[in-house]
mmCIF file of N, CA and C in Angstrom:
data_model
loop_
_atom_site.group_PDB
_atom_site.id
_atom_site.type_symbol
_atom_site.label_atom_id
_atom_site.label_comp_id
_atom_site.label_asym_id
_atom_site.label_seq_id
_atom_site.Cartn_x
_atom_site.Cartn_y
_atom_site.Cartn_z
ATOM 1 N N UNK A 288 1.227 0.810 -11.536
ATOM 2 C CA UNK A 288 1.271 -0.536 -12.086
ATOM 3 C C UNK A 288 0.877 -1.576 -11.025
ATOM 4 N N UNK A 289 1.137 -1.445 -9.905
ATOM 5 C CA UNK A 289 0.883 -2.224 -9.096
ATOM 6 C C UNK A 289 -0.287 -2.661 -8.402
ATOM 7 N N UNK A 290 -0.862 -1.227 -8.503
ATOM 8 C CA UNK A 290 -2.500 -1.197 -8.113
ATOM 9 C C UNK A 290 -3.135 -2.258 -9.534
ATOM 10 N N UNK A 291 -2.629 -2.081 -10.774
ATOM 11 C CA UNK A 291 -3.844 -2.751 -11.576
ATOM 12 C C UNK A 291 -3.140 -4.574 -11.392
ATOM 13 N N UNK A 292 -1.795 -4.358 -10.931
ATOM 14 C CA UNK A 292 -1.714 -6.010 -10.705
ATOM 15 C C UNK A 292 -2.400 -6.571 -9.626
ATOM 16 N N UNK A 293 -2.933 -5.834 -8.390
ATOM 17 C CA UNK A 293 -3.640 -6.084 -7.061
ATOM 18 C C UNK A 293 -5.198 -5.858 -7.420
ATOM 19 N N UNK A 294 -5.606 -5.302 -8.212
ATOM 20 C CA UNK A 294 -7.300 -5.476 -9.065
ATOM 21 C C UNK A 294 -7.223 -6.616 -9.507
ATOM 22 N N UNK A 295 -6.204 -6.846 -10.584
ATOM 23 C CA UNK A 295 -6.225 -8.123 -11.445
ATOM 24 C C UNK A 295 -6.136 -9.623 -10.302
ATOM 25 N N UNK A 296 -5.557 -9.491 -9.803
ATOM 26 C CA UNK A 296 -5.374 -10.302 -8.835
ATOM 27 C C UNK A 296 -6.748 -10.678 -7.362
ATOM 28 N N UNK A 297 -7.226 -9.591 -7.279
ATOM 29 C CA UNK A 297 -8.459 -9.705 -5.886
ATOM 30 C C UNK A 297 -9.638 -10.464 -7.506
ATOM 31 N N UNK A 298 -9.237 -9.349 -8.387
ATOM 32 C CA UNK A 298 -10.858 -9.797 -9.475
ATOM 33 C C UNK A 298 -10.114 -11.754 -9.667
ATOM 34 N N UNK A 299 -9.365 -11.772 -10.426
ATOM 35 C CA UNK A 299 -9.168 -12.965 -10.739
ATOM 36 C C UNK A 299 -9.608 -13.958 -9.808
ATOM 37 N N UNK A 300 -8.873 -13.720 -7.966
ATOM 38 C CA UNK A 300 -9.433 -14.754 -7.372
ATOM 39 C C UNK A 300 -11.092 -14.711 -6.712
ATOM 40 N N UNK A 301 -11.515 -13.371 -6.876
ATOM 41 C CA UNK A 301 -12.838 -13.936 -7.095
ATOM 42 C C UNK A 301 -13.605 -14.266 -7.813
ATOM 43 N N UNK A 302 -13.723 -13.688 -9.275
ATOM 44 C CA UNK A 302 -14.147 -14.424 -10.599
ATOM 45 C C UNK A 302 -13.577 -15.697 -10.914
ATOM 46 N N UNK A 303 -12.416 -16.298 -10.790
ATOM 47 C CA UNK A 303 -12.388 -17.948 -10.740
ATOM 48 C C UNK A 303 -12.260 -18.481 -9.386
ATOM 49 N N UNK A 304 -11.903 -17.827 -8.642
ATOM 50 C CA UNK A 304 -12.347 -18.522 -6.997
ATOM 51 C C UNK A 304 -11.435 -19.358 -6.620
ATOM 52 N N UNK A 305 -10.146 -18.965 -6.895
ATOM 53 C CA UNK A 305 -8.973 -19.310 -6.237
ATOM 54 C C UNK A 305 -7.923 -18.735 -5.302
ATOM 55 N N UNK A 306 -7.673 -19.601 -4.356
ATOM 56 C CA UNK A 306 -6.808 -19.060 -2.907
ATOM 57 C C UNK A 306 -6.983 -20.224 -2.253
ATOM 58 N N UNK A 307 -6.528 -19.744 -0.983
ATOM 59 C CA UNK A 307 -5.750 -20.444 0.122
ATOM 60 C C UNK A 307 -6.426 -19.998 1.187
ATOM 61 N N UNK A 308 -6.464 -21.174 2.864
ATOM 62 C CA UNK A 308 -6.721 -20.870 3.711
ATOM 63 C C UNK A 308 -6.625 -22.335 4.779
ATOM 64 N N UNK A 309 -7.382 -21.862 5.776
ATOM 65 C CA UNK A 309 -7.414 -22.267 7.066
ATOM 66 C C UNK A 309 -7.949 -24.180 7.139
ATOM 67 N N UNK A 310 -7.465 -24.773 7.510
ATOM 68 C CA UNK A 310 -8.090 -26.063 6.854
ATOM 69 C C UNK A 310 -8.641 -26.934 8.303
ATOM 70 N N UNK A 311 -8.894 -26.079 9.491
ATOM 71 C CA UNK A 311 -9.856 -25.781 10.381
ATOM 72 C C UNK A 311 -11.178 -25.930 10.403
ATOM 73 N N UNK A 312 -12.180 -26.508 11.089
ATOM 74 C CA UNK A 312 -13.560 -26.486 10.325
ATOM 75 C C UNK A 312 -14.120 -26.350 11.680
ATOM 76 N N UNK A 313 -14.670 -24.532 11.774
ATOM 77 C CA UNK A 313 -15.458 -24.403 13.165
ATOM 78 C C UNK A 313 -16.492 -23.262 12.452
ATOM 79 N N UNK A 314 -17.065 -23.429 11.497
ATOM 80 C CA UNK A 314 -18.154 -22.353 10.957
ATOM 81 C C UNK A 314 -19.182 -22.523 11.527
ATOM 82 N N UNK A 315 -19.612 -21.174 11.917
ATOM 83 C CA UNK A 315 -20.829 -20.860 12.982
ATOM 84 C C UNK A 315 -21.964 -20.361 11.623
ATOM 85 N N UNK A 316 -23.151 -21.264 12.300
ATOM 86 C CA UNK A 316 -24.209 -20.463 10.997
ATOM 87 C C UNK A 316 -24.526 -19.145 11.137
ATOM 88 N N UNK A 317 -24.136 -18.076 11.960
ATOM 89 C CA UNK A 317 -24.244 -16.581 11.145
ATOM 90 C C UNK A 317 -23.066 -16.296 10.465
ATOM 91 N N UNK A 318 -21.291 -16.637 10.784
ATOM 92 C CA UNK A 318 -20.658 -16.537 9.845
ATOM 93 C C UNK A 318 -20.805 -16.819 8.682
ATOM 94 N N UNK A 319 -21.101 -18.373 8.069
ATOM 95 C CA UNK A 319 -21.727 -18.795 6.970
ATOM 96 C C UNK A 319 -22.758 -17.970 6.459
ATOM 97 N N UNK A 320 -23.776 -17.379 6.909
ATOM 98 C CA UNK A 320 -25.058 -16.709 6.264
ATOM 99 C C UNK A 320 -24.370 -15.288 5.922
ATOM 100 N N UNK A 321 -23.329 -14.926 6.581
ATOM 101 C CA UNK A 321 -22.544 -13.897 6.331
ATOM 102 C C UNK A 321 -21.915 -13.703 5.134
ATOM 103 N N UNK A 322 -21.630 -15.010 5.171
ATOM 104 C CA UNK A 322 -20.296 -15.118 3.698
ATOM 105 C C UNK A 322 -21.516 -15.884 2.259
ATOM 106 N N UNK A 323 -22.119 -16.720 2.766
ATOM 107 C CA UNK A 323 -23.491 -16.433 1.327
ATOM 108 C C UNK A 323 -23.761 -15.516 1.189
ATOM 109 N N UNK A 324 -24.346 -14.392 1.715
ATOM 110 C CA UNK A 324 -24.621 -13.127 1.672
ATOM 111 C C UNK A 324 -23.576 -12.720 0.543
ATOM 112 N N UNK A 325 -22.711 -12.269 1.329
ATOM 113 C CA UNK A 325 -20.644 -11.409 0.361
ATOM 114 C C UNK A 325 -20.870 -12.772 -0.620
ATOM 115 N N UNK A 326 -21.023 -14.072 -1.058
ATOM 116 C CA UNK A 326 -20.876 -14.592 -2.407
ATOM 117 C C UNK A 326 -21.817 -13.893 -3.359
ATOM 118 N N UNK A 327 -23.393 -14.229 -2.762
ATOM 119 C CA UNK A 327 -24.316 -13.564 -3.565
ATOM 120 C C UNK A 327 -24.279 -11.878 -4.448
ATOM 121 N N UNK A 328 -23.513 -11.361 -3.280
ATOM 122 C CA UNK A 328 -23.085 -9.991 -3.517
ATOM 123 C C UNK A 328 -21.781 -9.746 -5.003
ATOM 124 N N UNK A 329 -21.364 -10.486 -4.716
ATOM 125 C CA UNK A 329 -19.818 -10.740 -5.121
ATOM 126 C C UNK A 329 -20.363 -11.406 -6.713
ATOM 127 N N UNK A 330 -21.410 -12.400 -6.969
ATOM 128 C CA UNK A 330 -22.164 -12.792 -8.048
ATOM 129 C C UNK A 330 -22.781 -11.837 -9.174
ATOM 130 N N UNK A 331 -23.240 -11.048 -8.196
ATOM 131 C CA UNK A 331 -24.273 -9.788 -8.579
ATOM 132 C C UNK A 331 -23.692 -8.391 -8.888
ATOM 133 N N UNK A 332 -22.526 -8.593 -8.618
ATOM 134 C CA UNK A 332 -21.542 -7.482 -8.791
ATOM 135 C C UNK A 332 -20.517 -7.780 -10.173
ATOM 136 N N UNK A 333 -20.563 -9.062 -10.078
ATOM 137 C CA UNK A 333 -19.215 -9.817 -11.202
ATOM 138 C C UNK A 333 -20.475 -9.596 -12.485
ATOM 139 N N UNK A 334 -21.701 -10.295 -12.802
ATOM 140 C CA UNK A 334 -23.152 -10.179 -13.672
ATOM 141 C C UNK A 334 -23.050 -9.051 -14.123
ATOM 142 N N UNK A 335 -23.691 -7.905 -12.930
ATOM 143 C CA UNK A 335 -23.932 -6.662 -13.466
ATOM 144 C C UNK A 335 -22.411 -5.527 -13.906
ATOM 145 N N UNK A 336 -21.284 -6.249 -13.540
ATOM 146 C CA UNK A 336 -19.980 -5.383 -13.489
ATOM 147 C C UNK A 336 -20.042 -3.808 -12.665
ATOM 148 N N UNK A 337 -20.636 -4.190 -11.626
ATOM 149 C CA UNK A 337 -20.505 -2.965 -10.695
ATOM 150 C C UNK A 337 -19.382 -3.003 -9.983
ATOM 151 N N UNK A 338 -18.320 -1.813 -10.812
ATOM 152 C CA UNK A 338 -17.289 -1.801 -9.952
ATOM 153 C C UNK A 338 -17.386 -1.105 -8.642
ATOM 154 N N UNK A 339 -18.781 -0.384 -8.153
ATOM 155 C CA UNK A 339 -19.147 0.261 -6.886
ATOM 156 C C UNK A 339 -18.925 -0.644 -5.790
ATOM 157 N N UNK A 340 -20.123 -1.924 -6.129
ATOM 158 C CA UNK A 340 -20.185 -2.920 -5.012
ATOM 159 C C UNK A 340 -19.084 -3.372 -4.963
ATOM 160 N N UNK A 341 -18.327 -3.436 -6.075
ATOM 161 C CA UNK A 341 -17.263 -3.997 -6.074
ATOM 162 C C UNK A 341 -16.455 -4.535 -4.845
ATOM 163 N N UNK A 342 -15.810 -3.001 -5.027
ATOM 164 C CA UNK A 342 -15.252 -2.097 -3.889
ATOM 165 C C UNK A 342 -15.484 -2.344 -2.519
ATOM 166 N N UNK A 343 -16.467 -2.347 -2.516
ATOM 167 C CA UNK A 343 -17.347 -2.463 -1.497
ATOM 168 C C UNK A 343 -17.612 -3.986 -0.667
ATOM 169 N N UNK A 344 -17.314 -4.638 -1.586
ATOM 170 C CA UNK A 344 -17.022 -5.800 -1.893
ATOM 171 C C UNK A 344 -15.586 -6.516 -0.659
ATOM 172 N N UNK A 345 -14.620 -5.819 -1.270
ATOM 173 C CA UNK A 345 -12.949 -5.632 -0.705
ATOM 174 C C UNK A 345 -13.095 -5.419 0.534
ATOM 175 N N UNK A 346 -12.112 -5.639 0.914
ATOM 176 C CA UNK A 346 -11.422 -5.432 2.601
ATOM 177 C C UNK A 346 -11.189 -4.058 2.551
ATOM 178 N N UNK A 347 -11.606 -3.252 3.186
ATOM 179 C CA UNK A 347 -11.784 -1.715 3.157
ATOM 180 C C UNK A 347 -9.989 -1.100 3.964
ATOM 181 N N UNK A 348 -9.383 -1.877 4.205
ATOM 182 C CA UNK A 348 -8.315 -1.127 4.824
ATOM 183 C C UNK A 348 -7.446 -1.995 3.893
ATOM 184 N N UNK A 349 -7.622 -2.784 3.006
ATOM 185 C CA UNK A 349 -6.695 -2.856 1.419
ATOM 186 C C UNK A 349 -7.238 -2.034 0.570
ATOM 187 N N UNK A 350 -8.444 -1.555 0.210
ATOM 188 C CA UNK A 350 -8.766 -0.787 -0.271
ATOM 189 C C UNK A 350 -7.778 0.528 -0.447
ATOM 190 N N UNK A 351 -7.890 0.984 1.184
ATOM 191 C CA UNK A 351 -7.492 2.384 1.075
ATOM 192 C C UNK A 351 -5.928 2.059 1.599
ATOM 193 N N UNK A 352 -5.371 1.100 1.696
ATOM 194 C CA UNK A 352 -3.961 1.354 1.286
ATOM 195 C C UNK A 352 -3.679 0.989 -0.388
ATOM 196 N N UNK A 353 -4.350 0.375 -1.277
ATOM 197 C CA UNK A 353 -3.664 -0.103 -2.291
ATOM 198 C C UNK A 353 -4.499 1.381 -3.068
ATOM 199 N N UNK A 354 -5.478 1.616 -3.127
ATOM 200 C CA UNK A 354 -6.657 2.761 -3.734
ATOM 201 C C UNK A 354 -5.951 4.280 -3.228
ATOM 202 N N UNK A 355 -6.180 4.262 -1.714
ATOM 203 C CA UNK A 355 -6.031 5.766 -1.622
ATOM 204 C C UNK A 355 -7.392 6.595 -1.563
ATOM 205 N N UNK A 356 -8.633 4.941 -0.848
ATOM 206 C CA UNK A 356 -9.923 5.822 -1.581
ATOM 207 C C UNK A 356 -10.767 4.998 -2.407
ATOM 208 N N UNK A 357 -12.025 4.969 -1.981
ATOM 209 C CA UNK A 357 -13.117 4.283 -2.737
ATOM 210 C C UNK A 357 -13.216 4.536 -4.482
ATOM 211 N N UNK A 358 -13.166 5.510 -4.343
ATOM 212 C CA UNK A 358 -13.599 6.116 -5.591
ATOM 213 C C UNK A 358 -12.495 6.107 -6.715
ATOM 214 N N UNK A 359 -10.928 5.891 -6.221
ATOM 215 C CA UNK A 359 -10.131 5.477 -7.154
ATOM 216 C C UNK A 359 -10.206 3.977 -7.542
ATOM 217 N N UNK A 360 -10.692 3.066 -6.605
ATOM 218 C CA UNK A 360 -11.121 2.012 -6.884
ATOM 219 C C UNK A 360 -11.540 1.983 -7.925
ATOM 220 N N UNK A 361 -12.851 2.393 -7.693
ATOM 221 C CA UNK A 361 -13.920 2.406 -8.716
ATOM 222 C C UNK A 361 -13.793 2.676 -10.321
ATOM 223 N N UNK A 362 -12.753 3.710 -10.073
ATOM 224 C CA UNK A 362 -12.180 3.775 -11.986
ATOM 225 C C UNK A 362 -11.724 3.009 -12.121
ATOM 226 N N UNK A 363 -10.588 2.492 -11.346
ATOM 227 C CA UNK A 363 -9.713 1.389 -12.058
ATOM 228 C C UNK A 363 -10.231 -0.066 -11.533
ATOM 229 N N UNK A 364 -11.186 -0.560 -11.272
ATOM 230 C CA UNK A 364 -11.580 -1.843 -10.964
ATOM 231 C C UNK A 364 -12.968 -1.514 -12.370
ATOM 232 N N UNK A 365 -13.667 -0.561 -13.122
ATOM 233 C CA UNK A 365 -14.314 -0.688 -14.045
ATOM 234 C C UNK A 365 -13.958 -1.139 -15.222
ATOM 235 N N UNK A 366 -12.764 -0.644 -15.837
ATOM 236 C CA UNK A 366 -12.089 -1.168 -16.926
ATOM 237 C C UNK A 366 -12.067 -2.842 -16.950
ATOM 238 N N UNK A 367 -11.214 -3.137 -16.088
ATOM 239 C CA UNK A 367 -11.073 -4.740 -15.188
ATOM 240 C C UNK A 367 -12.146 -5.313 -15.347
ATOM 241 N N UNK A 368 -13.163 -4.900 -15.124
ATOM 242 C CA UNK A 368 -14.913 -5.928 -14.890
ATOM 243 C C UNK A 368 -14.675 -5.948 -16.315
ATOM 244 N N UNK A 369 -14.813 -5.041 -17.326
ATOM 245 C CA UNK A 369 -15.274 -4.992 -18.537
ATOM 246 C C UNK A 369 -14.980 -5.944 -19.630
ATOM 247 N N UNK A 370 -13.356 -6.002 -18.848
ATOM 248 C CA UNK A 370 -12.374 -6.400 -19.602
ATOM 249 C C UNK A 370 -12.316 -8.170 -19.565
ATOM 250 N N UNK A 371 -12.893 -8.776 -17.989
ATOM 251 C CA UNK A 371 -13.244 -9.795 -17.809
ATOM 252 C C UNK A 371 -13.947 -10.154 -18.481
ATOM 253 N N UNK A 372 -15.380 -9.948 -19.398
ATOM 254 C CA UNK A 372 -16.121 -10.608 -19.724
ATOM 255 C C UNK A 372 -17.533 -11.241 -18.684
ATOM 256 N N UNK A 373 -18.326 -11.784 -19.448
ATOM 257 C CA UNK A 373 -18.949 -12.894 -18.651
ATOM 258 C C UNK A 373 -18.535 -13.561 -17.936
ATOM 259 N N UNK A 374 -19.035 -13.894 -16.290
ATOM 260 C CA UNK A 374 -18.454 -14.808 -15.488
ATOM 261 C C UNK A 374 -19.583 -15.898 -14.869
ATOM 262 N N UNK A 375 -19.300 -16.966 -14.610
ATOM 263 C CA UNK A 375 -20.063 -18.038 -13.784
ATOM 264 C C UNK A 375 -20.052 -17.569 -12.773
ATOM 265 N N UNK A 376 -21.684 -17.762 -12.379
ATOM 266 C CA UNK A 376 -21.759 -17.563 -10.713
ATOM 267 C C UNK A 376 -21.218 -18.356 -10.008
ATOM 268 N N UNK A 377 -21.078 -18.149 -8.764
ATOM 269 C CA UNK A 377 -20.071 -18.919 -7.643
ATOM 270 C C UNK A 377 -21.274 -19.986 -7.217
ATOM 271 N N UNK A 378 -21.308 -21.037 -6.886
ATOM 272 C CA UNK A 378 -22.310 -21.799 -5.609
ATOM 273 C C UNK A 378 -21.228 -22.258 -4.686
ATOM 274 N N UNK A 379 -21.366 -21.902 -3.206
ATOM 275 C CA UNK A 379 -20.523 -22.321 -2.059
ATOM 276 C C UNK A 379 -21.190 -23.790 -1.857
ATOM 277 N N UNK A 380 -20.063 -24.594 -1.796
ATOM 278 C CA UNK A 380 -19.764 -26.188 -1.468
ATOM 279 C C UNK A 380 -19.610 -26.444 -0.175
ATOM 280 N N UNK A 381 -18.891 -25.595 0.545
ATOM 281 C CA UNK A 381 -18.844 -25.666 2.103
ATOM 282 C C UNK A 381 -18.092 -24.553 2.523
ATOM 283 N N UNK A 382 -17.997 -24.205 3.849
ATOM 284 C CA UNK A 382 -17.440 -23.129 4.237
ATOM 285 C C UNK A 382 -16.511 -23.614 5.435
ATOM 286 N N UNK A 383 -15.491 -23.065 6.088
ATOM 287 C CA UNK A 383 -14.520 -23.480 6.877
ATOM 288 C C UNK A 383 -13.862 -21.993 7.451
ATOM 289 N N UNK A 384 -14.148 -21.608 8.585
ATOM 290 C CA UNK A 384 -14.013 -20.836 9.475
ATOM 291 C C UNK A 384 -12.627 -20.848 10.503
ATOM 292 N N UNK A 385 -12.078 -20.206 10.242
ATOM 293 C CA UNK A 385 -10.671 -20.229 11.424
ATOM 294 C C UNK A 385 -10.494 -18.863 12.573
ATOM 295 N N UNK A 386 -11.499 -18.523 13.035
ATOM 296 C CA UNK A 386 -11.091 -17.044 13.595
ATOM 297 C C UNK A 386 -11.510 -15.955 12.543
ATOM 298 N N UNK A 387 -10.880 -15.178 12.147
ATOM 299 C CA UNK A 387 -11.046 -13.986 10.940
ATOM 300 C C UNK A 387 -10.827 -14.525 9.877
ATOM 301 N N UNK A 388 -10.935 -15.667 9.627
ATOM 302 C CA UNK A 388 -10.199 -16.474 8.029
ATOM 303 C C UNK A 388 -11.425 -17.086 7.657
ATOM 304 N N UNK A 389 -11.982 -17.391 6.591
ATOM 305 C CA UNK A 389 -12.824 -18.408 5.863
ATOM 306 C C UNK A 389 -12.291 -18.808 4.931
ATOM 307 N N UNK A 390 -11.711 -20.055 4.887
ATOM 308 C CA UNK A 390 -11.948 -20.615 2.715
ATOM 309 C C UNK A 390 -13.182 -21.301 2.301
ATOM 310 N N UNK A 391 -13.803 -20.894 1.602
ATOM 311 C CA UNK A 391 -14.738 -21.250 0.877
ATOM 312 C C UNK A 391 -14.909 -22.190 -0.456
ATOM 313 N N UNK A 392 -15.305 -23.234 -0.233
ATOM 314 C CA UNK A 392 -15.236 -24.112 -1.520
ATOM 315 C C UNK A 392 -16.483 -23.839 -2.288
ATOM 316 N N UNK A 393 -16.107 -24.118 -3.782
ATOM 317 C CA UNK A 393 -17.119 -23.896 -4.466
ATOM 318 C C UNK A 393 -17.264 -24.977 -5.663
ATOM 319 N N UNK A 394 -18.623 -25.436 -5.667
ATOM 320 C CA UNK A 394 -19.442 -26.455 -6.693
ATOM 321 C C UNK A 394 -18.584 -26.210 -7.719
ATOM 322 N N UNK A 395 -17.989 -27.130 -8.910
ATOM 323 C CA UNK A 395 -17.268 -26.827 -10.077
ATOM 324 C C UNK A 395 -15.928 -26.768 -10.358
ATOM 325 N N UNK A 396 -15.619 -26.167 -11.526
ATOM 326 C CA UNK A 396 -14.411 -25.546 -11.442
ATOM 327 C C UNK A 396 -13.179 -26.430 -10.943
ATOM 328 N N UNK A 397 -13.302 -27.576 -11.114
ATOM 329 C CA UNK A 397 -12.480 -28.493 -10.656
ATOM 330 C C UNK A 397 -12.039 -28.566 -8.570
ATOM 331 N N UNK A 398 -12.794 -28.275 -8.150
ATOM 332 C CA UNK A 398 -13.409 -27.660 -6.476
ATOM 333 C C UNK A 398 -12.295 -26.271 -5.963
ATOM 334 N N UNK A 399 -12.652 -25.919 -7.362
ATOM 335 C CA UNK A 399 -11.993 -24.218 -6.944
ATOM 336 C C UNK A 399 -12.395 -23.903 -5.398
ATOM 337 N N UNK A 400 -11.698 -22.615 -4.703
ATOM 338 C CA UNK A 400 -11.898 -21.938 -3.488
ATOM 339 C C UNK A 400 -10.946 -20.558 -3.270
ATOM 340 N N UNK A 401 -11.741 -19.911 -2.382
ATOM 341 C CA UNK A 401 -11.291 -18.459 -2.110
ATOM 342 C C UNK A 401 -11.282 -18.059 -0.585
ATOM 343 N N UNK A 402 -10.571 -17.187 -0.162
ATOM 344 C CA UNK A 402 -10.080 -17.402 1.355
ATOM 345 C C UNK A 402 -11.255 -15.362 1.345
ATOM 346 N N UNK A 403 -11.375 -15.685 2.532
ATOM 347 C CA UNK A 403 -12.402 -14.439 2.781
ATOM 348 C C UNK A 403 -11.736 -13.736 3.875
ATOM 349 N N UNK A 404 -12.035 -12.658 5.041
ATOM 350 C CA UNK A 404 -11.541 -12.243 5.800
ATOM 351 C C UNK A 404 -12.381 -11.215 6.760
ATOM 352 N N UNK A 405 -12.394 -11.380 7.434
ATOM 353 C CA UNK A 405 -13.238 -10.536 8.830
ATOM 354 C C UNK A 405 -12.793 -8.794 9.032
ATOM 355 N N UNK A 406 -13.163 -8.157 9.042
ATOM 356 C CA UNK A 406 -12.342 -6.931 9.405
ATOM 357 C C UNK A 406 -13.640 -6.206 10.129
ATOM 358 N N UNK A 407 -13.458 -5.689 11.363
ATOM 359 C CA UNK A 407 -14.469 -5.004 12.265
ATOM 360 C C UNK A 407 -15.617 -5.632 11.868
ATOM 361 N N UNK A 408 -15.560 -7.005 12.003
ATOM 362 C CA UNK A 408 -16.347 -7.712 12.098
ATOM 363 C C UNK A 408 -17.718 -8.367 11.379
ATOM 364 N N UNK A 409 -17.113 -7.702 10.141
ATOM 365 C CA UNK A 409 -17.556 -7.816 8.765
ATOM 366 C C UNK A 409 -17.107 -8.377 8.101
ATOM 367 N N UNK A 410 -17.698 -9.816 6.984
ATOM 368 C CA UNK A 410 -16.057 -10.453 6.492
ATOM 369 C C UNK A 410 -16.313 -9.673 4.787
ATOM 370 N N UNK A 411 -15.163 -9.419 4.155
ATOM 371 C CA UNK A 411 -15.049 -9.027 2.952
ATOM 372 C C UNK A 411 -13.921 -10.005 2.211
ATOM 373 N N UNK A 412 -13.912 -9.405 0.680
ATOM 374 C CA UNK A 412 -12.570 -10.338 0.339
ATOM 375 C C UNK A 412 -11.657 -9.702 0.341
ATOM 376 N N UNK A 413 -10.615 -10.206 0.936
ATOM 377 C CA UNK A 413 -9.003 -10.157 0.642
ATOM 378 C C UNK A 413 -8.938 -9.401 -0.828
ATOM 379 N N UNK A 414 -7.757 -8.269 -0.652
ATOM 380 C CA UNK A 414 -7.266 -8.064 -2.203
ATOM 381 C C UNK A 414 -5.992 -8.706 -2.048
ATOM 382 N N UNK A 415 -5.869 -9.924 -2.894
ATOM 383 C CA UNK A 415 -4.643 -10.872 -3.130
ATOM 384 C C UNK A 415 -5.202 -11.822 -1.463
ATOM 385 N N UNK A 416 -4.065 -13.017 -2.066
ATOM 386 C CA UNK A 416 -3.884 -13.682 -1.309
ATOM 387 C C UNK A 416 -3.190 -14.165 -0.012
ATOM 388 N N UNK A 417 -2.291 -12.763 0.046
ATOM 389 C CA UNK A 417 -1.520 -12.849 1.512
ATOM 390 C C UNK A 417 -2.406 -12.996 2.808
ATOM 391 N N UNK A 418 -1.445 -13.542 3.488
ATOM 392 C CA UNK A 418 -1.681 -13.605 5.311
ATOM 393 C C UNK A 418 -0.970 -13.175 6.134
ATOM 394 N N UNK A 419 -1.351 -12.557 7.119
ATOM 395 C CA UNK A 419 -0.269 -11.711 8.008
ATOM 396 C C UNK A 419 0.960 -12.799 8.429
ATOM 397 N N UNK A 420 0.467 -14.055 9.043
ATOM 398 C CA UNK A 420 0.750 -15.036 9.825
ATOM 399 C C UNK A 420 0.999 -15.694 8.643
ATOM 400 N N UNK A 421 1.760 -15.572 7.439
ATOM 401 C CA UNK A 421 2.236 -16.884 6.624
ATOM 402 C C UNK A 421 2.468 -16.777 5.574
ATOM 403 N N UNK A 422 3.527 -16.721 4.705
ATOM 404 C CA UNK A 422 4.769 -16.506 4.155
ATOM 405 C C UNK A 422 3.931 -17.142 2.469
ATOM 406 N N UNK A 423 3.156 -16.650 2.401
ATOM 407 C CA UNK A 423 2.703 -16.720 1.213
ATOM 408 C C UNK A 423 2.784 -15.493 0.385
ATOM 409 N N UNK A 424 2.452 -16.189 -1.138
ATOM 410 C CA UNK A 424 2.870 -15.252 -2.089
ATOM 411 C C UNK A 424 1.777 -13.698 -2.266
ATOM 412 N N UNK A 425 2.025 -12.636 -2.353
ATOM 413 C CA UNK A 425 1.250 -11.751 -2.550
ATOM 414 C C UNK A 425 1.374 -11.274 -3.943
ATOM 415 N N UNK A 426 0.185 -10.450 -3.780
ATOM 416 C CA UNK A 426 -0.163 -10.399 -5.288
ATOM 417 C C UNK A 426 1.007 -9.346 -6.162
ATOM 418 N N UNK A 427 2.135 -9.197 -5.824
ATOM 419 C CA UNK A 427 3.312 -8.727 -6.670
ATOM 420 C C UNK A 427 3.986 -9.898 -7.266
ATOM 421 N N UNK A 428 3.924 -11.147 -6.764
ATOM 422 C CA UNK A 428 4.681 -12.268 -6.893
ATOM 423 C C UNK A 428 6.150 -12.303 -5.911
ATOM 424 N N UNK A 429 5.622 -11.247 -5.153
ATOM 425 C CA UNK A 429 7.282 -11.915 -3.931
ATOM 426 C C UNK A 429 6.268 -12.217 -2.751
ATOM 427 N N UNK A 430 7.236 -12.492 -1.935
ATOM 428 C CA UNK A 430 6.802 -13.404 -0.625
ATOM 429 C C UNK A 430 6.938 -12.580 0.340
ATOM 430 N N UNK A 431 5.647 -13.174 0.950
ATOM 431 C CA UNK A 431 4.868 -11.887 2.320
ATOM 432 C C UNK A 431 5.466 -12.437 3.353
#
């Protein structure tokens, strides 16, 4: 049960593009070209409902603690795409860089945004919205 509340939760905040983050502003233009890149990806994945890229998509060491494994992903993040429907593409409004943290604003949506994350030096998205460093809610609804 918990795994499809932590799908529902990474898909939700990237198909409407809501979260939290760093309110810091030191974005370097290859980080930025980094994270257009993972939006475009993240667009093209939500369109075509590839729960592969999906995956792929994710922070690979939430992955395989919440998954157990790419490929369990992949079943249970397909249903989820399906089940979403049609989604609006994202356009990034600005980007804001803190170390391993990005929030990303986006055109629309009343100036929706989504917090991104660096891992071996690759940034992917967060599944849920926790932070190591800060007592926010994770995607069970108790406090990290």
């Amino acid at each position: 049960m918990f795994r499809k509340v932590a799908i529902c939760a990474v898909i939700a905040t990237s198909l409407l593009a809501v979260g939290c983050g760093s309110s810091e502003d030191s974005t370097s233009e290859e980080d930025s070209q980094e994270i257009t890149e993972l939006v475009d990806r993240l667009n093209d994945a939500a369109r075509e409902k590839d729960a592969s890229e999906y995956c792929l998509i994710m922070q690979p060491s939430a992955v395989e603690e919440t998954f157990h494994g790419i490929d369990r992903c992949v079943k249970e993040t397909e249903a989820i795409l399906e089940a979403a429907g049609e989604q609006p593409a994202l356009t990034i409004e600005q980007v804001e860089i803190d170390g391993d943290v990005a929030l990303v604003q986006f055109e629309g949506s009343a100036g929706s945004e989504a917090r991104f994350v660096r891992e071996d030096g690759q940034w992917y998205l967060p599944l849920g919205n926790e932070t190591e460093d800060s007592g926010t809610t994770g995607t069970d609804g108790s406090e990290g």
